[in-house]
Structures are given as C-alpha cells and as structure tokens.
PDB file of C-alpha atoms and ligand atoms in Angstrom:
ATOM      1  CA  MET A1353      15.398  71.375  35.945  1.00 95.00           C
ATOM      2  CA  LEU A1354      15.782  74.392  33.718  1.00 97.00           C
ATOM      3  CA  LEU A1355      18.667  76.515  34.597  1.00 97.00           C
ATOM      4  CA  PRO A1356      19.183  80.077  34.030  1.00 97.00           C
ATOM      5  CA  ILE A1357      21.024  81.146  31.149  1.00 96.00           C
ATOM      6  CA  VAL A1358      23.881  83.269  31.585  1.00 96.00           C
ATOM      7  CA  ILE A1359      23.663  86.410  29.251  1.00 96.00           C
ATOM      8  CA  PHE A1360      26.256  88.539  27.594  1.00 97.00           C
ATOM      9  CA  GLY A1361      28.156  90.855  29.879  1.00 95.00           C
ATOM     10  CA  ASP A1362      28.762  88.148  32.491  1.00 95.00           C
ATOM     11  CA  PRO A1363      32.400  87.688  32.734  1.00 96.00           C
ATOM     12  CA  ILE A1364      32.143  83.990  32.895  1.00 97.00           C
ATOM     13  CA  LEU A1365      31.499  83.977  29.148  1.00 98.00           C
ATOM     14  CA  ARG A1366      34.820  85.416  28.487  1.00 98.00           C
ATOM     15  CA  LYS A1367      36.787  82.813  30.621  1.00 98.00           C
ATOM     16  CA  LYS A1368      38.597  79.803  29.367  1.00 98.00           C
ATOM     17  CA  ALA A1369      36.934  77.034  30.879  1.00 98.00           C
ATOM     18  CA  LEU A1370      38.803  74.240  32.723  1.00 98.00           C
ATOM     19  CA  PRO A1371      38.947  70.476  31.560  1.00 98.00           C
ATOM     20  CA  LEU A1372      36.879  67.976  33.349  1.00 97.00           C
ATOM     21  CA  GLU A1373      39.135  65.532  35.437  1.00 94.00           C
ATOM     22  CA  GLU A1374      36.146  63.227  36.434  1.00 93.00           C
ATOM     23  CA  ILE A1375      32.675  62.246  34.999  1.00 94.00           C
ATOM     24  CA  ASN A1376      30.295  61.723  37.766  1.00 94.00           C
ATOM     25  CA  GLU A1377      26.831  61.581  38.982  1.00 94.00           C
ATOM     26  CA  GLU A1378      26.638  65.390  39.074  1.00 94.00           C
ATOM     27  CA  LEU A1379      27.776  65.863  35.620  1.00 95.00           C
ATOM     28  CA  PHE A1380      25.207  63.328  34.194  1.00 95.00           C
ATOM     29  CA  LYS A1381      22.736  65.540  36.098  1.00 97.00           C
ATOM     30  CA  LEU A1382      24.106  68.738  34.890  1.00 97.00           C
ATOM     31  CA  ALA A1383      24.109  67.555  31.067  1.00 97.00           C
ATOM     32  CA  GLN A1384      20.414  66.549  31.414  1.00 97.00           C
ATOM     33  CA  ASP A1385      19.344  69.817  32.883  1.00 98.00           C
ATOM     34  CA  MET A1386      21.544  71.324  30.251  1.00 98.00           C
ATOM     35  CA  LEU A1387      19.687  69.572  27.566  1.00 96.00           C
ATOM     36  CA  GLU A1388      16.127  70.430  28.922  1.00 96.00           C
ATOM     37  CA  THR A1389      17.313  74.276  29.143  1.00 97.00           C
ATOM     38  CA  MET A1390      18.742  73.839  25.448  1.00 96.00           C
ATOM     39  CA  ASP A1391      15.266  72.394  24.469  1.00 93.00           C
ATOM     40  CA  ALA A1392      13.123  74.846  26.463  1.00 95.00           C
ATOM     41  CA  ASN A1393      15.010  77.713  24.787  1.00 94.00           C
ATOM     42  CA  ARG A1394      14.878  76.309  21.213  1.00 91.00           C
ATOM     43  CA  GLY A1395      18.726  76.182  20.996  1.00 92.00           C
ATOM     44  CA  ILE A1396      20.545  73.479  19.246  1.00 92.00           C
ATOM     45  CA  GLY A1397      23.722  74.050  21.020  1.00 96.00           C
ATOM     46  CA  LEU A1398      24.719  74.760  24.777  1.00 98.00           C
ATOM     47  CA  ALA A1399      28.050  75.116  26.346  1.00 98.00           C
ATOM     48  CA  ALA A1400      28.482  74.746  30.238  1.00 98.00           C
ATOM     49  CA  PRO A1401      29.644  78.411  30.463  1.00 98.00           C
ATOM     50  CA  GLN A1402      26.358  79.550  29.553  1.00 98.00           C
ATOM     51  CA  ILE A1403      24.830  78.013  32.434  1.00 98.00           C
ATOM     52  CA  GLY A1404      27.404  79.467  34.670  1.00 97.00           C
ATOM     53  CA  ARG A1405      29.712  76.557  34.893  1.00 98.00           C
ATOM     54  CA  SER A1406      33.452  77.048  33.543  1.00 98.00           C
ATOM     55  CA  ILE A1407      33.997  73.581  32.216  1.00 98.00           C
ATOM     56  CA  ARG A1408      34.661  72.041  29.004  1.00 98.00           C
ATOM     57  CA  MET A1409      31.493  70.476  28.107  1.00 98.00           C
ATOM     58  CA  PHE A1410      28.732  71.217  25.612  1.00 98.00           C
ATOM     59  CA  ILE A1411      25.781  69.571  24.101  1.00 98.00           C
ATOM     60  CA  LEU A1412      24.025  69.792  20.660  1.00 96.00           C
ATOM     61  CA  ARG A1413      21.693  68.630  18.506  1.00 91.00           C
ATOM     62  CA  ASN A1414      21.585  68.554  15.095  1.00 80.00           C
ATOM     63  CA  TYR A1415      19.410  69.135  11.876  1.00 75.00           C
ATOM     64  CA  GLN A1416      18.413  65.766   9.933  1.00 78.00           C
ATOM     65  CA  GLU A1417      16.640  65.732   6.620  1.00 77.00           C
ATOM     66  CA  GLN A1418      14.077  62.967   6.984  1.00 83.00           C
ATOM     67  CA  GLU A1419      12.844  60.660   4.151  1.00 86.00           C
ATOM     68  CA  ASP A1420       9.778  62.626   3.417  1.00 88.00           C
ATOM     69  CA  GLY A1421      12.080  66.002   3.243  1.00 83.00           C
ATOM     70  CA  SER A1422      10.952  67.328   6.434  1.00 83.00           C
ATOM     71  CA  ILE A1423      13.676  68.524   9.068  1.00 79.00           C
ATOM     72  CA  ALA A1424      13.954  67.091  12.479  1.00 83.00           C
ATOM     73  CA  LEU A1425      16.385  67.367  15.254  1.00 82.00           C
ATOM     74  CA  THR A1426      18.959  64.345  15.905  1.00 82.00           C
ATOM     75  CA  GLU A1427      19.360  62.676  19.265  1.00 87.00           C
ATOM     76  CA  PRO A1428      21.227  65.120  21.796  1.00 93.00           C
ATOM     77  CA  GLN A1429      25.122  64.618  21.683  1.00 96.00           C
ATOM     78  CA  VAL A1430      27.642  65.710  24.847  1.00 97.00           C
ATOM     79  CA  PHE A1431      31.193  66.525  24.107  1.00 98.00           C
ATOM     80  CA  ILE A1432      33.441  66.464  27.102  1.00 98.00           C
ATOM     81  CA  ASN A1433      37.268  68.106  26.818  1.00 98.00           C
ATOM     82  CA  PRO A1434      36.633  68.413  23.000  1.00 98.00           C
ATOM     83  CA  LYS A1435      39.900  69.019  20.815  1.00 98.00           C
ATOM     84  CA  ILE A1436      39.282  70.156  17.464  1.00 98.00           C
ATOM     85  CA  THR A1437      41.317  69.693  14.295  1.00 98.00           C
ATOM     86  CA  ILE A1438      40.425  71.724  10.924  1.00 98.00           C
ATOM     87  CA  LEU A1439      40.845  68.984   8.043  1.00 98.00           C
ATOM     88  CA  ASP A1440      41.033  71.079   5.030  1.00 97.00           C
ATOM     89  CA  ASP A1441      40.724  74.738   3.761  1.00 97.00           C
ATOM     90  CA  ARG A1442      37.245  74.972   2.972  1.00 98.00           C
ATOM     91  CA  LEU A1443      35.222  77.735   4.522  1.00 98.00           C
ATOM     92  CA  GLN A1444      31.535  78.122   5.248  1.00 97.00           C
ATOM     93  CA  GLU A1445      29.622  81.353   5.730  1.00 97.00           C
ATOM     94  CA  ASP A1446      26.107  81.308   7.585  1.00 96.00           C
ATOM     95  CA  SER A1447      24.250  83.567  10.237  1.00 96.00           C
ATOM     96  CA  GLU A1448      24.319  82.407  14.025  1.00 97.00           C
ATOM     97  CA  GLY A1449      22.688  83.590  16.866  1.00 97.00           C
ATOM     98  CA  CYS A1450      23.290  82.483  20.449  1.00 98.00           C
ATOM     99  CA  LEU A1451      21.126  82.065  23.747  1.00 97.00           C
ATOM    100  CA  SER A1452      23.412  84.357  25.610  1.00 97.00           C
ATOM    101  CA  ILE A1453      23.145  87.097  23.291  1.00 97.00           C
ATOM    102  CA  PRO A1454      19.026  87.270  22.825  1.00 94.00           C
ATOM    103  CA  HIS A1455      17.543  88.309  19.588  1.00 93.00           C
ATOM    104  CA  LEU A1456      20.742  89.020  17.675  1.00 97.00           C
ATOM    105  CA  SER A1457      22.527  87.198  14.736  1.00 97.00           C
ATOM    106  CA  GLY A1458      25.379  87.900  12.626  1.00 97.00           C
ATOM    107  CA  ASN A1459      27.454  86.248   9.730  1.00 97.00           C
ATOM    108  CA  VAL A1460      30.218  83.993  10.739  1.00 98.00           C
ATOM    109  CA  VAL A1461      32.839  82.353   8.102  1.00 98.00           C
ATOM    110  CA  ARG A1462      34.046  79.005   9.771  1.00 98.00           C
ATOM    111  CA  PRO A1463      35.701  75.931   8.679  1.00 98.00           C
ATOM    112  CA  TYR A1464      33.459  73.250   6.738  1.00 98.00           C
ATOM    113  CA  TYR A1465      35.177  70.138   7.679  1.00 98.00           C
ATOM    114  CA  ILE A1466      36.646  69.220  11.010  1.00 98.00           C
ATOM    115  CA  ARG A1467      37.411  66.476  13.413  1.00 98.00           C
ATOM    116  CA  VAL A1468      36.474  66.329  17.105  1.00 98.00           C
ATOM    117  CA  GLU A1469      37.854  64.360  19.571  1.00 98.00           C
ATOM    118  CA  ALA A1470      36.017  64.337  23.028  1.00 98.00           C
ATOM    119  CA  VAL A1471      34.832  62.231  25.704  1.00 97.00           C
ATOM    120  CA  ASP A1472      31.059  61.272  25.939  1.00 96.00           C
ATOM    121  CA  LEU A1473      29.012  61.075  29.315  1.00 94.00           C
ATOM    122  CA  SER A1474      30.188  57.404  29.808  1.00 94.00           C
ATOM    123  CA  GLY A1475      33.583  58.320  30.006  1.00 94.00           C
ATOM    124  CA  SER A1476      34.515  56.879  26.671  1.00 96.00           C
ATOM    125  CA  PRO A1477      36.428  58.955  24.121  1.00 98.00           C
ATOM    126  CA  PHE A1478      35.210  59.286  20.641  1.00 98.00           C
ATOM    127  CA  THR A1479      36.382  60.800  17.612  1.00 98.00           C
ATOM    128  CA  GLU A1480      34.116  62.091  14.842  1.00 97.00           C
ATOM    129  CA  GLU A1481      34.699  63.706  11.362  1.00 98.00           C
ATOM    130  CA  ILE A1482      32.073  66.562  11.033  1.00 96.00           C
ATOM    131  CA  GLU A1483      31.149  68.743   8.167  1.00 95.00           C
ATOM    132  CA  GLY A1484      28.568  71.603   7.374  1.00 94.00           C
ATOM    133  CA  TYR A1485      26.146  72.904   9.849  1.00 92.00           C
ATOM    134  CA  LYS A1486      27.019  70.565  12.393  1.00 93.00           C
ATOM    135  CA  ALA A1487      30.615  71.551  12.043  1.00 96.00           C
ATOM    136  CA  ARG A1488      29.602  75.286  12.671  1.00 96.00           C
ATOM    137  CA  VAL A1489      27.602  74.268  15.761  1.00 96.00           C
ATOM    138  CA  VAL A1490      30.560  72.451  17.099  1.00 97.00           C
ATOM    139  CA  LEU A1491      32.991  75.369  16.456  1.00 98.00           C
ATOM    140  CA  HIS A1492      30.522  77.852  17.982  1.00 98.00           C
ATOM    141  CA  GLU A1493      30.220  75.773  21.169  1.00 98.00           C
ATOM    142  CA  ASN A1494      33.821  74.947  21.481  1.00 98.00           C
ATOM    143  CA  ASP A1495      34.237  78.952  21.053  1.00 98.00           C
ATOM    144  CA  HIS A1496      32.112  79.523  24.347  1.00 98.00           C
ATOM    145  CA  LEU A1497      34.915  76.901  26.118  1.00 98.00           C
ATOM    146  CA  ASN A1498      37.522  79.365  25.359  1.00 98.00           C
ATOM    147  CA  GLY A1499      35.634  82.465  26.217  1.00 98.00           C
ATOM    148  CA  VAL A1500      35.063  83.515  22.465  1.00 98.00           C
ATOM    149  CA  LEU A1501      31.916  84.438  21.266  1.00 98.00           C
ATOM    150  CA  TYR A1502      30.408  84.689  17.717  1.00 98.00           C
ATOM    151  CA  ILE A1503      30.187  88.291  17.552  1.00 98.00           C
ATOM    152  CA  ASP A1504      34.110  88.181  17.940  1.00 98.00           C
ATOM    153  CA  ARG A1505      34.114  86.474  14.540  1.00 98.00           C
ATOM    154  CA  ILE A1506      31.614  88.849  12.648  1.00 98.00           C
ATOM    155  CA  SER A1507      32.504  91.747  10.213  1.00 97.00           C
ATOM    156  CA  THR A1508      33.671  94.816  11.883  1.00 97.00           C
ATOM    157  CA  ASP A1509      30.913  96.599  10.006  1.00 97.00           C
ATOM    158  CA  GLU A1510      28.492  94.028  11.256  1.00 97.00           C
ATOM    159  CA  ARG A1511      29.792  94.432  14.866  1.00 97.00           C
ATOM    160  CA  LYS A1512      29.186  98.247  14.617  1.00 97.00           C
ATOM    161  CA  LYS A1513      25.897  97.791  13.636  1.00 97.00           C
ATOM    162  CA  LEU A1514      25.182  95.386  16.683  1.00 97.00           C
ATOM    163  CA  GLU A1515      27.249  97.547  19.123  1.00 97.00           C
ATOM    164  CA  PRO A1516      24.381  99.472  20.522  1.00 97.00           C
ATOM    165  CA  GLU A1517      22.111  96.714  21.051  1.00 96.00           C
ATOM    166  CA  LEU A1518      25.143  94.715  22.668  1.00 97.00           C
ATOM    167  CA  ARG A1519      25.603  97.730  25.046  1.00 96.00           C
ATOM    168  CA  ALA A1520      21.856  97.524  25.920  1.00 95.00           C
ATOM    169  CA  ILE A1521      21.924  93.742  26.582  1.00 94.00           C
ATOM    170  CA  LYS A1522      25.213  94.348  28.907  1.00 92.00           C
ATOM    171  CA  LYS A1523      23.426  97.175  30.751  1.00 91.00           C
ATOM    172  CA  LYS A1524      20.580  94.948  31.321  1.00 86.00           C
ATOM    173  CA  TYR A1525      22.519  92.283  32.924  1.00 80.00           C
ATOM    174  CA  ALA A1526      24.224  94.648  34.869  1.00 80.00           C
ATOM    175  CA  GLU A1527      21.268  96.070  36.573  1.00 80.00           C
ATOM    176  CA  LYS A1528      19.873  92.638  37.189  1.00 74.00           C
ATOM    177  CA  LYS A1529      23.116  91.902  39.309  1.00 66.00           C
TER     178      LYS A1529
HETATM  179 NI1   NI B2114      26.419  80.511  21.704  1.00 55.40          NI
END
C-alpha cells in the first residue's frame, strides 16, 4: 500500500522519534508499505516520520556497481532503533535531496565511515560498518529520527538561497491542512 509522504512544514518531521519496544506484524506491514512508497517515489531511503509515524525505523537501498559497470540497487534493508558511531575523522561532501522536501537539493558534509548497530525486522540485532555513499544515506535517514533535516546541515549561503522555496513548500502544506 502506498503511503502519503509527509512534507516539510509538518511538525512531525521536527520531532524526536520514539524507540520501538516491540517488533510485530503491524511493523512488518508498515516496513513493506514504506518500501513500496520509497520505490514508487524513486527514493533510496525513507524514515518512518516521513510517512507520519514518529518511531525509530528507516529503510534504504544502496547503489551497487555490477560486473558490467552498470549501477543497480541492492536489496532493501530495515534499521530499527539504530545507534551510530563515527569511526574516524574522514568527511565526504555531496548533494542530497529528500522526499519530504520535493525538488530541492543541497550540499552536505558528513562523516565518511560509521558503524551502525540496529535491529532488523526479525528482531535480531546487527552491526554494520559502512562507508561512502551508503553511510551518507544512513546518516540522512537517522537524522530524520532526531527531527533533523539535511537543510539544517547545508551552508548558510545555500540555505538562504533555498529559503524562498522552502517557504513556498511550507505554505502549500499549510493550505492543504
Ligand atoms: Ni530525507
């Protein structure tokens, strides 16, 4: 089932999401719906607050280079109650967008190499060391669980440039309510 995506201006995107106490059927269904919604919107990551649920869960796919050099998307991964550790001081800078802030993008500097401890949909804890672009996606989605958006991490100049469009998105959302 496709879920409506919460758009910038909705206060839920600014809330700190709650840890999940229990992994049940309902959550399983929610993760499936999130995956369908992410794929339909051509996203590579989606956090629960973006579909209106203030819980600590996100999903993502990663890019993977194939033997023939083409790029494919990996199997989706679910992260529940993630905990992130930055493993060294390397940084990376790249352009980011967000399904909750349609049509805009901005440059964000993020750590390059991280460790994530999380729980999967079967309730099993896992630990993964992640670098590069996938680390960026994990950090972006994890920010959503803390009410942080990538526009909070772009340069002041860039933010100034985006501000009129951000206001327009906010206004559009307010009118829809
Ligand atoms: Ni996002």
